[in-house]
Short mmCIF file of C-alpha atoms and ligand atoms in Angstrom, two decimals:
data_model
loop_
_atom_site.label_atom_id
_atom_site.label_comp_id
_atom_site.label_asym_id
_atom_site.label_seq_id
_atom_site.Cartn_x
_atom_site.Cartn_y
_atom_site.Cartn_z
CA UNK M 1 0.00 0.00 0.00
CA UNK M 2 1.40 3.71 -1.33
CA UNK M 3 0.44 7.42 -0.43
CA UNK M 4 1.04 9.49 -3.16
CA UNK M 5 0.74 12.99 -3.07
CA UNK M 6 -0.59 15.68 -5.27
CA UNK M 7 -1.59 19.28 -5.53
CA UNK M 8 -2.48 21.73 -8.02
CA UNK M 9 -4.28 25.48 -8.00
CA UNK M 10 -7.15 27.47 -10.32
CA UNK M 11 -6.78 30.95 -12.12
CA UNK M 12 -11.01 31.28 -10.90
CA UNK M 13 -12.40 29.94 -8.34
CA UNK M 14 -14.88 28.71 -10.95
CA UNK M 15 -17.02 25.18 -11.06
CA UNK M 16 -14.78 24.74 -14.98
CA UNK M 17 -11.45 25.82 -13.65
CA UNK M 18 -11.97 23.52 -10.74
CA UNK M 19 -13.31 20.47 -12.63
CA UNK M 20 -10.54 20.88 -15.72
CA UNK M 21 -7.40 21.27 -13.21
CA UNK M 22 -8.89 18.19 -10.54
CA UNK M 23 -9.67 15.99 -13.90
CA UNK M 24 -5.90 16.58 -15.14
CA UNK M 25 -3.95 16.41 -11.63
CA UNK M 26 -5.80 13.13 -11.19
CA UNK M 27 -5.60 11.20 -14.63
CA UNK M 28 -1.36 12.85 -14.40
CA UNK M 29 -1.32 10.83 -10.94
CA UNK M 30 -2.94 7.87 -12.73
CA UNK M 31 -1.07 7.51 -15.57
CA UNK M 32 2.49 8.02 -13.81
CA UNK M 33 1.42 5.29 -10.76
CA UNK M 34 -0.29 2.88 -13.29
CA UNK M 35 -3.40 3.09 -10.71
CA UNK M 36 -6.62 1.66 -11.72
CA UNK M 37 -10.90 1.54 -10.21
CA UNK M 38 -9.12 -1.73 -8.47
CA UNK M 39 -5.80 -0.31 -6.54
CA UNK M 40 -7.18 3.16 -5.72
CA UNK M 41 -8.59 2.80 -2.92
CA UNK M 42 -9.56 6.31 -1.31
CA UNK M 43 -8.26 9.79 -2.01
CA UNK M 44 -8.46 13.13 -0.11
CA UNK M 45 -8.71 16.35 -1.05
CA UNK M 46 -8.43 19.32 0.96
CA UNK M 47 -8.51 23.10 -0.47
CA UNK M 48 -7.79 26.70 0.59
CA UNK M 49 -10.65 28.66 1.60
CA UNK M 50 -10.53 30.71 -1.40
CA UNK M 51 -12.28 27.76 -3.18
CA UNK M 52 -15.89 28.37 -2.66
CA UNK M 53 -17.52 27.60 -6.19
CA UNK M 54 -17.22 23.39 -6.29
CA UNK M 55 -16.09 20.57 -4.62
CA UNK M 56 -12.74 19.02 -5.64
CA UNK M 57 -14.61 15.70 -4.84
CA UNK M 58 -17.02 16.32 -6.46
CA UNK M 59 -15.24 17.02 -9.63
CA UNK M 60 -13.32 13.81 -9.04
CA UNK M 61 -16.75 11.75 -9.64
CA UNK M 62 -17.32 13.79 -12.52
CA UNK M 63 -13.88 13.01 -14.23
CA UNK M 64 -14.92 9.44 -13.55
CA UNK M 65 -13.28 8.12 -10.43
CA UNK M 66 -16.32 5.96 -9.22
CA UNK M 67 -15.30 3.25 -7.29
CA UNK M 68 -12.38 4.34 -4.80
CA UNK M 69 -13.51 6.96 -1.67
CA UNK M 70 -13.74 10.38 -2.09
CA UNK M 71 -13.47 13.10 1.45
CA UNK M 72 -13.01 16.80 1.21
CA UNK M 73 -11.98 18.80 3.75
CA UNK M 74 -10.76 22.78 4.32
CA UNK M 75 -7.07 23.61 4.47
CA UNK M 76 -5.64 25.40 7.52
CA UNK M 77 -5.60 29.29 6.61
CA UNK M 78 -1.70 29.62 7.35
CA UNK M 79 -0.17 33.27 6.67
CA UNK M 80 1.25 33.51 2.87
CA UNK M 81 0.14 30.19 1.98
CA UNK M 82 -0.54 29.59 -1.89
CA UNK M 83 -4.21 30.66 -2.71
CA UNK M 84 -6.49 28.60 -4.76
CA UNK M 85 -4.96 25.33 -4.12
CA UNK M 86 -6.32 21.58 -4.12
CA UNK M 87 -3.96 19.08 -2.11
CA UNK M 88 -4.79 15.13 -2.56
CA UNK M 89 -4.06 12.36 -0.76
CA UNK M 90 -4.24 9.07 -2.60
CA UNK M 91 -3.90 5.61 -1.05
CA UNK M 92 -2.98 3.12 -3.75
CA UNK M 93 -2.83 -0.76 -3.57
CA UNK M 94 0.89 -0.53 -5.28
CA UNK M 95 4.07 -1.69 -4.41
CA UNK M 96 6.05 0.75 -6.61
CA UNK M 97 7.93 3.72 -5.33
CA UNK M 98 5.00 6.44 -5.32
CA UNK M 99 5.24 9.39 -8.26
CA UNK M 100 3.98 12.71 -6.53
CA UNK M 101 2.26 15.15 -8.54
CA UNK M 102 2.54 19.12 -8.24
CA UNK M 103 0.97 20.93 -11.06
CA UNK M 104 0.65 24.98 -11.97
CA UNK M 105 1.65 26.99 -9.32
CA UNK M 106 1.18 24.09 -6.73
CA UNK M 107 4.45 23.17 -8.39
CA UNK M 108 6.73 25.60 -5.95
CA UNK M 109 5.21 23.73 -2.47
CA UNK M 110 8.03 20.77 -4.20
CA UNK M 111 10.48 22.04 -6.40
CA UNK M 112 12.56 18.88 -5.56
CA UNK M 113 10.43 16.70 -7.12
CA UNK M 114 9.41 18.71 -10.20
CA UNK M 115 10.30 16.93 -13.78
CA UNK M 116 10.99 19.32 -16.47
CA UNK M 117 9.32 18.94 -19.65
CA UNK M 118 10.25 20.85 -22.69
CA UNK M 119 8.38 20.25 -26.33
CA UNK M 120 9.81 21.03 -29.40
CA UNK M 121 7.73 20.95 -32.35
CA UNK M 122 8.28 21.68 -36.34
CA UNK M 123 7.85 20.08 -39.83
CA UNK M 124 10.07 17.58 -40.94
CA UNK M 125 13.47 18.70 -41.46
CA UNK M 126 13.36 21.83 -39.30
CA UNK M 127 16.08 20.11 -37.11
CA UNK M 128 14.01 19.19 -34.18
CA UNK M 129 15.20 15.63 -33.03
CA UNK M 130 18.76 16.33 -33.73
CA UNK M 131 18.37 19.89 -31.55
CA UNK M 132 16.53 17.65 -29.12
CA UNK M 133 18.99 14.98 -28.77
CA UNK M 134 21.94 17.52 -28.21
CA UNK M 135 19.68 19.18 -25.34
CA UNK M 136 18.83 15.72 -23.43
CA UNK M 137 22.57 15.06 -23.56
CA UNK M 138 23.65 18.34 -22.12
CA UNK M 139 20.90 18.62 -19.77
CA UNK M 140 21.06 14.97 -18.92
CA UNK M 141 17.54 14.45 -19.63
CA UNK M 142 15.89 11.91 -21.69
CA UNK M 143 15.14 12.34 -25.26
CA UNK M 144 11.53 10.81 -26.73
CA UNK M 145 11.14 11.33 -30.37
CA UNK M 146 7.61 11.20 -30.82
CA UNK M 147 7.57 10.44 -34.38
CA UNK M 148 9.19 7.29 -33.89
CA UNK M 149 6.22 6.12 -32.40
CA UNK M 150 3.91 6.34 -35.18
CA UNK M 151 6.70 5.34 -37.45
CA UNK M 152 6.50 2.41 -35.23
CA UNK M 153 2.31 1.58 -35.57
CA UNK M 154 3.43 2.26 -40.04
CA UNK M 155 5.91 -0.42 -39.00
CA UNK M 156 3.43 -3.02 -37.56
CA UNK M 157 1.20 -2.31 -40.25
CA UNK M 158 3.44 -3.32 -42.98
CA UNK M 159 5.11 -6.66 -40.88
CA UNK M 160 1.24 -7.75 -39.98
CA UNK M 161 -0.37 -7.07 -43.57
CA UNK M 162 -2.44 -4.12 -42.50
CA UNK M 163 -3.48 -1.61 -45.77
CA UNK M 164 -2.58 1.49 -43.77
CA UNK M 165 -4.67 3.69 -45.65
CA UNK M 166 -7.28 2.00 -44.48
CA UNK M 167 -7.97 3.53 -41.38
CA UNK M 168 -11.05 0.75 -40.08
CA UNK M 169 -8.28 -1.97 -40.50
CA UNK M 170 -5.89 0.17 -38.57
CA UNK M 171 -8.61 0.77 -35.65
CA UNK M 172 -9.06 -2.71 -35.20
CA UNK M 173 -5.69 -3.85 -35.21
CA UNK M 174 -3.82 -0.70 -32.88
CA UNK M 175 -4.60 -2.39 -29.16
CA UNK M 176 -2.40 -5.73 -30.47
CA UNK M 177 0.58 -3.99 -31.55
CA UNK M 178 3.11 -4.21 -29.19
CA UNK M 179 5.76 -0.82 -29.55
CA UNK M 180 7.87 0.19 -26.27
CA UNK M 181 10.26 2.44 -26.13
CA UNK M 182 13.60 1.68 -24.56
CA UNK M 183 16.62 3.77 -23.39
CA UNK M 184 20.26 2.21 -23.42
CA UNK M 185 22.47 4.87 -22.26
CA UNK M 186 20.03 7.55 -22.79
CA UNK M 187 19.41 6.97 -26.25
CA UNK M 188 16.09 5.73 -27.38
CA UNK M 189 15.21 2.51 -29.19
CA UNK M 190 11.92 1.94 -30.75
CA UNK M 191 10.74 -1.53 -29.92
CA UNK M 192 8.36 -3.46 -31.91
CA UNK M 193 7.26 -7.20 -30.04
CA UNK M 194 10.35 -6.92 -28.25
CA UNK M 195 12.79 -6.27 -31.87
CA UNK M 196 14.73 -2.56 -32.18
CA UNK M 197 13.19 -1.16 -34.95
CA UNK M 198 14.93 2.26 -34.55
CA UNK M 199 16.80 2.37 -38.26
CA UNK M 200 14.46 -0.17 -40.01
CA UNK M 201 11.88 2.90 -39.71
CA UNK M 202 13.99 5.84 -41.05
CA UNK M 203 12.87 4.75 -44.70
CA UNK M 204 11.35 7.17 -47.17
CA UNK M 205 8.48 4.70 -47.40
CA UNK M 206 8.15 4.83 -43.59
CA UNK M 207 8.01 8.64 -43.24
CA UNK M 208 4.81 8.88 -45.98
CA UNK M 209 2.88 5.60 -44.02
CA UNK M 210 3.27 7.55 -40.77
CA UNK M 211 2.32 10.72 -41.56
CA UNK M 212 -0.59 8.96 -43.12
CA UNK M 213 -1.60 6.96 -39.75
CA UNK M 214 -0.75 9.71 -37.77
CA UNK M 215 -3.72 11.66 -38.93
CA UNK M 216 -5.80 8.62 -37.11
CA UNK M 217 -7.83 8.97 -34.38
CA UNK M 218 -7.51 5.43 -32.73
CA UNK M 219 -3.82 5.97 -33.69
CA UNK M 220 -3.40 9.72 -32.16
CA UNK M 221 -5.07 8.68 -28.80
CA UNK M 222 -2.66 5.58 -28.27
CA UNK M 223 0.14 7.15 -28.79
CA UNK M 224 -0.33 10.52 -27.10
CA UNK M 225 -1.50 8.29 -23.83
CA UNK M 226 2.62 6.53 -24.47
CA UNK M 227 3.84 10.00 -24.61
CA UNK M 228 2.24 11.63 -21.65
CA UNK M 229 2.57 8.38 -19.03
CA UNK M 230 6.33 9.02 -20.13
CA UNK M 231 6.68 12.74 -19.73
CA UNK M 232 4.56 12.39 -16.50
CA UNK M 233 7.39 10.05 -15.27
CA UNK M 234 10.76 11.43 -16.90
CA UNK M 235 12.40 14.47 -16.88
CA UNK M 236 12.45 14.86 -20.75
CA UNK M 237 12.51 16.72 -23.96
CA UNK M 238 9.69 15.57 -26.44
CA UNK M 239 9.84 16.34 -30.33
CA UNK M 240 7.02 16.23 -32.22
CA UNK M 241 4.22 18.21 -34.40
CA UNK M 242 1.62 18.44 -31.64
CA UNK M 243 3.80 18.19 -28.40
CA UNK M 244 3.41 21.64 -26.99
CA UNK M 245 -0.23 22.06 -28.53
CA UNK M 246 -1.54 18.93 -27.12
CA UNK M 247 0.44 16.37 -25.40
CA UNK M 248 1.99 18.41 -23.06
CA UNK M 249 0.42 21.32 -22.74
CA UNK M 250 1.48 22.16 -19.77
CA UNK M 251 5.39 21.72 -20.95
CA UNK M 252 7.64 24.65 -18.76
CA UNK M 253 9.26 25.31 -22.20
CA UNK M 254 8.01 25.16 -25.91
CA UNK M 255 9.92 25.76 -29.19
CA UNK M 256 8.68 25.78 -32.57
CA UNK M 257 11.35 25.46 -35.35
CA UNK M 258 10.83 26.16 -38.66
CA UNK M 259 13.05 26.46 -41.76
CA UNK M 260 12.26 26.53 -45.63
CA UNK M 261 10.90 23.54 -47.19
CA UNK M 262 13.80 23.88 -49.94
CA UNK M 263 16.21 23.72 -46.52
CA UNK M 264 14.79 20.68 -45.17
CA UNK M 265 14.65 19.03 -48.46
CA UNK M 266 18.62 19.97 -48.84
CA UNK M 267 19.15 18.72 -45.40
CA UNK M 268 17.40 15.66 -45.74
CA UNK M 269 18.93 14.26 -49.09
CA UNK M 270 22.50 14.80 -47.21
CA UNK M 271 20.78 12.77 -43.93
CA UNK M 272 19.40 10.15 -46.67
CA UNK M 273 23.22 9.80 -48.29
CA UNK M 274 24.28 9.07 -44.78
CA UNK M 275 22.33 6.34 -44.63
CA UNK M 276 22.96 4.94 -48.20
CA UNK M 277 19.63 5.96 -49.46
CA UNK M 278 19.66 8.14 -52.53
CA UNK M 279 16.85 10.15 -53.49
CA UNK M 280 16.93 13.37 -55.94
CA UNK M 281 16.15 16.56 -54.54
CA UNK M 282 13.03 16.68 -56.02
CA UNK M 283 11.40 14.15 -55.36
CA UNK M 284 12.62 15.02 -51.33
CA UNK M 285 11.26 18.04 -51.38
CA UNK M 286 8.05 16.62 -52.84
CA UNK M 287 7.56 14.20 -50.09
CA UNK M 288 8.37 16.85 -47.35
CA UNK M 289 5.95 19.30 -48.93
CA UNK M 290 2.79 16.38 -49.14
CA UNK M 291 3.86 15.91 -45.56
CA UNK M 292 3.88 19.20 -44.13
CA UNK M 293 0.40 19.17 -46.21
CA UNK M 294 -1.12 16.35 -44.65
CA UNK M 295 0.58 16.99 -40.82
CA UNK M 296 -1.19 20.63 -40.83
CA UNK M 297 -4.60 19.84 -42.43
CA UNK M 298 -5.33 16.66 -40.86
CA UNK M 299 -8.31 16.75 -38.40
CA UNK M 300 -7.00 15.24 -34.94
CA UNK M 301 -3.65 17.56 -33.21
CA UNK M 302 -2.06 18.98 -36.78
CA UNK M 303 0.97 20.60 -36.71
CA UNK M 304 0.78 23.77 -35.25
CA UNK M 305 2.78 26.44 -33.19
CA UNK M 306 0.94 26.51 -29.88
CA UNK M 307 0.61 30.18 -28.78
CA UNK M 308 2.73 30.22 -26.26
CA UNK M 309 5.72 28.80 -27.68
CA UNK M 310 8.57 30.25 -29.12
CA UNK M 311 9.11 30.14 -32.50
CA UNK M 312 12.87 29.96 -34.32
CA UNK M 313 13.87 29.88 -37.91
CA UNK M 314 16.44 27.71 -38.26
CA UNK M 315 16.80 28.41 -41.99
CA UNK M 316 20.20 30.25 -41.76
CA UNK M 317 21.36 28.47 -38.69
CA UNK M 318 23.43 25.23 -37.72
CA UNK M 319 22.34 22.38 -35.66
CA UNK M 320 24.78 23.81 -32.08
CA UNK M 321 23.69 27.39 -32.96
CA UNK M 322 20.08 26.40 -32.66
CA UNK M 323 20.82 24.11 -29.23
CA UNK M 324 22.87 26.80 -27.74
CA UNK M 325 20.30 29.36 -28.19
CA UNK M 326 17.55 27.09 -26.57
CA UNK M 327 19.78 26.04 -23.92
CA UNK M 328 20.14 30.16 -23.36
CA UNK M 329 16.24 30.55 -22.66
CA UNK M 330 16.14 27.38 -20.41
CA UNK M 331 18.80 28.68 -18.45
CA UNK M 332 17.74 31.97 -17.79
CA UNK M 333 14.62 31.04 -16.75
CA UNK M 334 15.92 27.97 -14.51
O1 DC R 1 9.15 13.52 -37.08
P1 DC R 1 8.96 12.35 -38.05
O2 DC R 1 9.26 12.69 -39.47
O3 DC R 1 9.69 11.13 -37.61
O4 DC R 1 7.38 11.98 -37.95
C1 DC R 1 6.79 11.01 -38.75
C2 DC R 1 5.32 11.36 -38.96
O5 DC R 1 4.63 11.21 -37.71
C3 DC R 1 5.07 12.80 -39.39
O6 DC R 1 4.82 12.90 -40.77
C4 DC R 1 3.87 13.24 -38.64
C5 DC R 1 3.71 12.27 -37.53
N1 DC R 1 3.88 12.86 -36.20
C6 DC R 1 2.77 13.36 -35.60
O7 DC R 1 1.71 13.38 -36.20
N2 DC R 1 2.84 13.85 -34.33
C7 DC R 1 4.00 13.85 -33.68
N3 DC R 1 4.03 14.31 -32.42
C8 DC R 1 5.17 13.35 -34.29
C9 DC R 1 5.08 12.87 -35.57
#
């Protein structure tokens, strides 16, 4: 049996504000303690008597936490406390090492347990995994690369026969495909049934089959659960299209890179050579320019700059110029 902590505050003291920021504290502590209706088996909440509009408990039924015990209760009124703050108290039938939750500004009652997220988003070629790899090594953090995981479900498509254009077939097939990812030495490896699939996915005809499953529903909502049970748990820099717009919204730092399509064409046929795969320019800068088509005008999380991210054209600009200068803003704010 665990206690895990947990705390997070509202802008309003407002029935939505109360609901939303209960609902997301709760499914964070969920996801990073794999809890379930069976292990949880009561939680408290207390809040600060600035809270008036809703009960936290209540809004804890509403986000669908039936079956474990629910008991509110009022906060002591201590000078300078934070205001408009919910605490929890969950007891869990676990026998791992409890993952404590502190979001928004509930996050300074325990900086020593805060991870840091940081998203970096951008089209393909704009330099975002490579930037994100050379951040996680100098900041010692882990790296995900989000588009490895739907390069992955492309993957399983092909090896299990599955028409990935055909997006029923892809539905009823997502639940059995079994993608992890792995870290050896901090670097990630894209598992598929327990087989590193890491460079058999860099292919030209793996990049087109993502970005087409990526724009799937069933295929979106599997993933981004992956991603956000791993940022919940890690200290970590995720790059992706729809990191800082959807997965983690919440991210302490967001970056947006963009560069020419011409410019990520150019630096993708030079990647490609590395790799023995020779493609004209053309037809590179073809395929990035149908991608960035179908990433940005799909229905479900398209590529987009979320508003409060900062943007950088890395057009003119080398892969350590573009590191060093997001390093600067992490660091100054740190
Ligand atoms: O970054 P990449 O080229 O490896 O991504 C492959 C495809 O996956 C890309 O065309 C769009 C999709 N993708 C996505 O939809 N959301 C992400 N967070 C990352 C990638």
């Amino acid at each position: 049996m665990k206690a895990i902590r947990g705390a997070t505050t509202v802008e309003k003291d407002e029935a939505e504000n109360i609901k939303q920021r209960v609902k997301e504290l709760l499914t964070e502590i969920k996801n990073a303690n794999n809890l379930n209706e069976d292990n949880m088996i009561f939680i408290l909440f207390s809040n600060t008597a600035d809270i008036r509009s809703f009960y936290p408990a209540k809004a804890a039924r509403e986000a669908g936490f039936f079956s474990c015990a629910l008991y509110s209760s009022l906060e002591p009124e201590i000078e300078n406390s934070l205001n408009k703050c919910i605490r929890i108290m969950v007891l869990a039938d676990i026998s791992t090492k409890p993952k404590h939750i502190y979001l928004h500004n509930a996050a300074a009652l325990r900086k020593d347990l805060t991870t840091i997220n940081i998203a970096v988003d951008g089209p393909a070629g704009s330099g975002k995994s490579t930037v994100s790899e050379l951040i996680a090594k100098r900041l010692n953090i882990l790296h995900l690369d989000t588009g490895a995981t739907y390069r992955a479900v492309a993957f399983a498509c092909k090896k299990h026969k599955i028409d990935f254009y055909d997006e029923q077939q892809v539905k009823a097939n997502i639940d059995k495909f079994n993608i992890e990812i792995k870290y050896l030495n901090n670097k990630q490896s894209t598992m598929l049934d327990n087989i590193d699939i890491s460079d058999m996915i860099r292919t030209p005809e793996m990049s087109l089959a993502a970005s087409t499953v990526s724009a799937y529903k069933c295929v979106r909502d599997t993933m981004v659960e992956l991603q956000r049970k791993f940022a919940s748990s890690n200290s970590c820099i995720l790059d992706g299209r729809d990191i800082g717009s959807n997965v983690l919204p919440n991210a302490q730092f967001k970056f947006f890179l963009t560069a020419s399509a011409e410019i990520r064409a150019k630096r993708r046929v030079a990647e490609n050579q590395t790799k023995n795969i020779n493609q004209p320019f053309d037809i590179v800068l073809a395929d990035i320019m149908l991608r960035d088509k179908q990433d940005s005008m799909r229905k479900f999380a398209p590529l987009v700059c979320a508003d409060d991210a900062i943007k950088i054209d890395t057009s003119d600009m080398g892969i350590d110029e573009v590191a060093d200068k997001i390093l600067k803003i992490i660091q100054e704010k740190v």
